[in-house]
Coordinates of C-alpha atoms and ligand atoms in Angstrom, one line a residue:
X135 CA -8.2 122.3 -44.5
X136 CA -5.1 124.2 -45.2
X137 CA -6.9 127.9 -44.6
X138 CA -8.3 127.0 -41.2
X139 CA -4.4 126.4 -40.0
X140 CA -2.8 129.0 -38.0
X141 CA 1.1 129.3 -39.6
X142 CA 2.5 129.8 -36.4
X143 CA 5.7 129.0 -38.3
X144 CA 5.2 132.1 -40.9
X145 CA 4.4 134.5 -38.5
X146 CA 7.8 133.7 -36.3
X147 CA 9.5 133.9 -39.9
X148 CA 7.4 137.6 -40.1
X149 CA 8.9 138.9 -36.2
X150 CA 11.9 137.5 -36.5
X151 CA 12.4 139.4 -40.2
X152 CA 11.6 142.9 -38.0
X153 CA 13.3 142.3 -35.7
X154 CA 16.6 140.8 -38.0
X155 CA 15.7 144.8 -39.4
X156 CA 15.9 146.5 -36.1
X157 CA 18.8 145.2 -35.1
X158 CA 20.7 145.7 -38.1
X159 CA 19.8 149.3 -38.2
X160 CA 21.8 149.3 -34.6
X161 CA 25.0 147.7 -36.0
X162 CA 24.3 149.9 -38.7
X163 CA 24.4 152.9 -36.0
X164 CA 27.6 151.8 -35.5
X165 CA 26.2 150.3 -31.7
X166 CA 26.6 146.8 -30.4
X167 CA 24.1 144.2 -30.6
X168 CA 21.6 142.7 -28.1
X169 CA 22.9 140.1 -26.3
X170 CA 20.6 137.6 -25.1
X171 CA 22.6 134.5 -22.5
X172 CA 21.0 131.4 -20.9
X173 CA 22.3 130.1 -17.9
X174 CA 21.8 125.9 -19.3
X175 CA 22.4 123.2 -15.3
X176 CA 22.7 119.8 -15.9
X177 CA 21.6 117.7 -19.4
X178 CA 18.4 117.6 -19.7
X179 CA 17.7 117.0 -23.1
X180 CA 14.2 119.4 -24.1
X181 CA 16.2 121.6 -22.0
X182 CA 19.3 121.9 -24.3
X183 CA 17.1 121.7 -27.4
X184 CA 15.1 124.8 -26.7
X185 CA 18.6 126.4 -25.7
X186 CA 20.4 124.9 -29.1
X187 CA 16.9 126.3 -30.8
X188 CA 17.5 129.9 -29.2
X189 CA 21.1 130.0 -30.2
X190 CA 20.0 129.4 -33.8
X191 CA 17.0 132.0 -33.3
X192 CA 19.3 135.1 -32.4
X193 CA 22.2 133.8 -35.1
X194 CA 19.2 134.6 -37.8
X195 CA 18.0 138.1 -36.5
X196 CA 21.6 139.8 -36.0
X197 CA 21.0 138.7 -31.5
X198 CA 24.5 138.1 -30.0
X199 CA 23.9 134.7 -27.2
X200 CA 25.5 133.2 -24.6
X201 CA 25.2 130.1 -22.8
X202 CA 26.7 128.6 -19.3
X203 CA 26.7 125.1 -19.0
X204 CA 26.8 124.3 -15.9
X205 CA 27.3 120.7 -14.4
X206 CA 24.2 119.0 -13.3
X207 CA 25.6 119.2 -9.6
X208 CA 26.4 123.2 -9.8
X209 CA 25.4 124.9 -6.0
X210 CA 22.6 127.7 -5.4
X211 CA 26.1 129.4 -4.5
X212 CA 27.8 128.7 -7.8
X213 CA 24.9 129.7 -9.9
X214 CA 23.6 132.9 -8.0
X215 CA 27.3 133.8 -8.3
X216 CA 27.3 133.4 -12.3
X217 CA 23.5 135.0 -12.3
X218 CA 25.6 137.5 -10.0
X219 CA 27.9 138.9 -12.8
X220 CA 25.1 138.3 -15.4
X221 CA 22.7 140.9 -13.3
X222 CA 25.7 143.6 -13.6
X223 CA 27.9 142.7 -17.5
X224 CA 26.7 145.5 -19.0
X225 CA 27.1 143.8 -22.2
X226 CA 24.1 141.7 -21.8
X227 CA 21.2 142.7 -21.8
X228 CA 19.0 139.5 -20.6
X229 CA 19.4 136.7 -19.7
X230 CA 17.4 133.2 -18.3
X231 CA 17.6 130.3 -16.5
X232 CA 16.4 127.4 -18.0
X233 CA 13.6 124.8 -16.7
X234 CA 13.3 122.9 -14.9
X235 CA 16.7 122.9 -12.9
X236 CA 18.1 119.7 -10.8
X237 CA 15.4 118.6 -7.9
X238 CA 17.9 120.5 -5.5
X239 CA 17.6 123.3 -6.4
X240 CA 14.9 125.7 -6.1
X241 CA 13.3 127.5 -9.4
X242 CA 11.7 130.1 -7.4
X243 CA 14.2 131.6 -5.1
X244 CA 17.3 131.3 -8.2
X245 CA 14.2 133.8 -10.6
X246 CA 13.5 136.1 -7.9
X247 CA 17.4 136.9 -7.8
X248 CA 17.5 138.0 -11.8
X249 CA 17.7 141.6 -12.4
X250 CA 13.8 142.6 -12.7
X251 CA 15.4 145.1 -15.8
X252 CA 17.2 141.7 -17.5
X253 CA 14.8 139.0 -16.7
X254 CA 13.6 138.8 -21.1
X255 CA 11.8 135.6 -19.6
X256 CA 9.7 137.3 -17.1
X257 CA 9.4 135.1 -14.5
X258 CA 10.6 137.2 -12.0
X259 CA 7.9 138.3 -9.6
X260 CA 8.1 142.2 -10.2
X261 CA 7.0 141.5 -13.9
X262 CA 4.2 139.7 -13.5
X263 CA 3.2 141.8 -10.6
X264 CA 3.7 144.8 -13.5
X265 CA 2.2 142.3 -15.9
X266 CA -1.1 141.7 -13.0
X267 CA -1.5 145.4 -12.7
X268 CA -1.5 146.3 -16.6
X269 CA 1.8 148.4 -15.8
X270 CA 4.9 147.8 -18.8
X271 CA 7.1 144.6 -18.4
X272 CA 8.5 141.8 -20.0
X273 CA 5.7 139.2 -20.7
X274 CA 6.0 135.7 -20.7
X275 CA 7.2 134.1 -23.5
X276 CA 4.3 131.7 -24.6
X277 CA 1.7 134.1 -23.4
X278 CA 3.4 136.8 -25.0
X279 CA 3.4 134.0 -28.2
X280 CA -0.2 133.7 -28.0
X281 CA -2.1 136.8 -28.3
X282 CA 0.9 137.9 -30.8
X283 CA -0.1 135.1 -32.8
X284 CA -4.4 135.7 -32.5
X285 CA -3.5 139.3 -32.8
X286 CA -1.8 139.0 -36.1
X287 CA -4.1 136.0 -37.4
X288 CA -6.5 139.1 -36.9
X289 CA -8.3 136.8 -34.5
X290 CA -10.2 139.4 -32.7
X291 CA -10.2 139.0 -29.0
X292 CA -12.9 141.6 -27.5
X293 CA -15.9 140.5 -26.1
X294 CA -14.8 137.1 -26.6
X295 CA -15.4 133.9 -24.9
X296 CA -11.5 132.7 -24.0
X297 CA -12.1 129.2 -22.4
X298 CA -8.5 128.5 -21.0
X299 CA -7.3 124.7 -20.2
X300 CA -4.0 124.5 -17.6
X301 CA -3.2 127.1 -14.8
X302 CA 0.1 127.0 -14.7
X303 CA 2.6 130.2 -13.8
X304 CA 4.2 129.6 -17.3
X305 CA 1.2 129.7 -19.8
X306 CA -2.1 129.4 -18.8
X307 CA -2.6 131.5 -15.7
X308 CA -1.4 134.9 -17.6
X309 CA -2.5 134.0 -20.6
X310 CA -5.7 134.3 -19.1
X311 CA -4.7 137.8 -17.7
X312 CA -3.7 139.2 -21.1
X313 CA -6.4 138.3 -22.6
X314 CA -9.1 139.3 -19.8
X315 CA -7.0 143.4 -19.7
X316 CA -7.8 146.4 -20.5
X317 CA -6.3 146.3 -23.7
X318 CA -6.5 145.5 -27.9
X319 CA -5.5 142.7 -27.8
X320 CA -6.8 141.3 -24.9
X321 CA -10.6 142.3 -23.8
X322 CA -11.9 139.1 -23.8
X323 CA -13.7 138.0 -21.0
X324 CA -12.1 134.2 -19.9
X325 CA -12.9 131.4 -18.3
X326 CA -9.2 129.9 -15.8
X327 CA -10.0 126.2 -16.4
X328 CA -7.7 123.4 -14.0
X329 CA -7.4 119.8 -13.2
X330 CA -10.5 120.7 -10.0
X331 CA -13.1 122.3 -12.6
X332 CA -15.8 120.1 -12.3
X333 CA -18.3 119.5 -16.4
X334 CA -14.8 120.9 -18.6
X335 CA -16.5 119.8 -21.6
X336 CA -19.6 121.7 -20.2
X337 CA -17.2 124.8 -20.2
X338 CA -15.0 124.6 -23.0
X339 CA -18.6 124.0 -25.3
X340 CA -18.8 127.6 -24.5
X341 CA -15.2 129.2 -26.6
X342 CA -15.2 131.2 -29.0
X343 CA -10.8 130.5 -28.1
X344 CA -10.3 128.0 -26.3
X345 CA -6.8 127.6 -25.4
X346 CA -5.2 123.8 -24.1
X347 CA -2.1 124.2 -21.5
X348 CA -2.7 120.4 -20.0
X349 CA -0.3 118.9 -20.5
X350 CA -2.3 115.3 -21.8
X351 CA -1.9 114.5 -25.3
X352 CA -4.3 114.9 -27.5
X353 CA -6.7 115.3 -24.3
X354 CA -9.0 117.4 -26.1
X355 CA -12.2 115.7 -27.8
X356 CA -13.7 117.6 -30.9
X357 CA -17.3 117.2 -28.5
X358 CA -15.3 120.0 -26.3
X359 CA -15.0 122.2 -28.7
X360 CA -18.6 124.4 -30.3
X361 CA -18.6 124.1 -34.2
X362 CA -17.1 127.1 -35.1
X363 CA -14.1 127.7 -33.0
X364 CA -10.6 129.2 -33.3
X365 CA -8.6 126.4 -31.2
X366 CA -4.7 127.1 -29.2
X367 CA -2.9 123.7 -29.0
X368 CA -0.4 124.4 -26.4
X369 CA 1.3 120.6 -25.9
X370 CA 4.5 119.9 -27.1
X371 CA 4.9 115.9 -27.0
X372 CA 7.4 113.9 -27.7
X373 CA 5.2 110.7 -29.1
X374 CA 6.7 106.6 -29.7
X375 CA 6.6 106.4 -33.5
X376 CA 8.0 103.7 -35.2
X377 CA 6.3 104.5 -38.3
X378 CA 7.1 107.5 -38.6
X379 CA 10.9 108.3 -40.0
X380 CA 12.1 110.0 -37.0
X381 CA 10.6 106.8 -34.3
X382 CA 8.6 109.9 -33.2
X383 CA 5.7 112.1 -33.9
X384 CA 4.9 115.5 -32.2
X385 CA 1.0 115.8 -30.9
X386 CA -0.4 118.2 -28.7
X387 CA -3.3 118.1 -26.3
X388 CA -5.9 118.4 -28.8
X389 CA -7.2 115.9 -31.2
X390 CA -6.3 117.8 -33.8
X391 CA -7.6 114.8 -36.6
X392 CA -11.3 115.4 -35.0
X393 CA -11.0 118.4 -33.8
X394 CA -10.2 120.7 -37.6
X395 CA -13.2 119.9 -38.7
X396 CA -14.8 121.2 -36.1
X397 CA -13.0 124.5 -35.5
X398 CA -12.9 127.6 -37.6
X399 CA -9.1 127.9 -37.0
X400 CA -6.3 125.6 -35.0
X401 CA -2.8 126.2 -34.2
X402 CA -0.4 122.7 -36.0
X403 CA 1.5 120.8 -33.4
X404 CA 4.6 121.1 -34.5
X405 CA 5.0 125.0 -36.6
X406 CA 2.0 126.3 -34.3
X407 CA 2.6 127.7 -30.2
X408 CA 5.9 126.6 -30.1
X409 CA 7.7 129.4 -33.5
X410 CA 6.5 132.1 -31.1
X411 CA 7.9 131.6 -27.5
X412 CA 11.4 131.4 -29.3
X413 CA 10.2 134.8 -31.2
X414 CA 8.6 136.4 -27.6
X415 CA 12.4 136.2 -26.2
X416 CA 14.5 138.1 -28.2
X417 CA 11.7 140.4 -29.0
X418 CA 11.8 141.0 -25.1
X419 CA 15.9 140.9 -25.8
X420 CA 15.8 144.2 -27.8
X421 CA 13.7 145.7 -26.1
X422 CA 15.6 145.4 -23.1
X423 CA 18.4 146.7 -25.0
X424 CA 16.7 149.6 -26.2
X425 CA 15.3 149.9 -22.4
X426 CA 11.4 150.2 -23.5
X427 CA 9.6 148.7 -20.7
X428 CA 11.7 150.5 -17.4
X429 CA 12.4 153.6 -19.0
Ligands
NAD718 P1 1.6 121.9 -16.3 O1 2.1 121.1 -16.2 O2 3.0 122.9 -15.7 O3 0.4 122.2 -16.1 C1 -0.9 122.2 -16.4 C2 -2.3 123.0 -16.3 O4 -2.8 121.6 -16.8 C3 -2.3 122.5 -15.1 O5 -2.7 123.6 -14.2 C4 -3.5 121.6 -14.1 O6 -4.4 121.9 -13.4 C5 -4.1 121.4 -15.7 N1 -5.0 120.7 -15.8 C6 -3.6 118.6 -15.1 N2 -5.1 117.7 -16.0 C7 -6.1 118.3 -16.1 C8 -7.6 117.5 -16.3 N3 -7.4 116.3 -16.4 N4 -7.9 119.2 -16.4 C9 -8.4 120.1 -16.5 N5 -6.9 120.4 -16.3 C10 -5.6 120.1 -16.1 O7 2.0 122.3 -18.2 P2 1.9 123.8 -18.2 O8 3.2 123.9 -18.8 O9 1.3 124.7 -18.6 O10 2.7 123.3 -20.4 C11 1.4 123.0 -21.3 C12 1.6 122.2 -22.4 O11 2.4 123.2 -23.2 C13 2.9 121.3 -21.8 O12 2.9 120.2 -23.2 C14 3.7 121.7 -22.3 O13 4.8 120.8 -23.3 C15 3.7 122.4 -23.0 N6 4.4 123.7 -23.6 C16 4.3 124.5 -24.5 C17 5.0 125.4 -24.9 C18 5.3 126.4 -26.4 O14 6.2 127.1 -26.3 N7 4.2 125.1 -27.7 C19 5.8 126.4 -23.5 C20 5.2 126.2 -22.3 C21 4.8 124.6 -22.3

């Protein structure tokens, strides 16, 4: 069983070491450290957790991090003032506006105000457009993490049939673009499935690599997986469990206990895709500092 697991935690630690070495070299050369900022509006607990994990990860690799915590009732004008300030501040290399935003704020229009050169979440239409065109761009963190996870686990994608379940703008759609494009980490044939897909199990059973980003706990069952397939589980769900020490367990979008018996490789939840997401944000911040994307 152990050899089947794709150890996202270990891969993330390795990438962090690489980033830390590059950051140390920058600081040793007498330059300022790369700087990532986050804007957090309101008190969404999952967003709080994500932002504090980001701060911790930054500290670990020597990237400066700052967080702008704004009250739930922040107006669009107030938020745009902060974004304009961050867009101009030459000591901030990249920043994110943590989603979801409170309902009175329109995330699409807020994101469009971020300077694409500092959009390390890769959500600005300029970056998504550049990604579509195969140009250098900041890649959204989770899809970036997934392609890195596959690559560093020695899983070939070229010529493989990848089936992605879920077409969100932050996971399903961009990962399907990245895996199908002409590049060493792509070159797969991709089928993108969603809530209107007919005969989903028939399609998922054809997958050499199955990526589940549905948002429904344990949605993918063992009979939906081809024996020997690689299964990447993007889902994260906190499920109440009185027998668990913390009173809950973390589950993914796939029925891990059954699928692990059929798959050749599988990501656990937690410890699979999740750790790579934050690391991708650190990689994008370092790239922003080094002006590697927009030269
Ligand atoms: P989303 O809700 O935006 O999208 C879900 C997608 O699943 C939709 O495109 C929908 O068409 C599809 N879908 C829903 N029901 C379906 C069905 N019955 N059959 C086929 N397709 C169906 O979700 P998201 O933001 O893409 O996130 C997906 C999951 O990944 C969530 O559990 C989320 O918490 C998790 N997530 C994890 C990370 C990470 O770092 N590991 C990052 C982002 C999201």
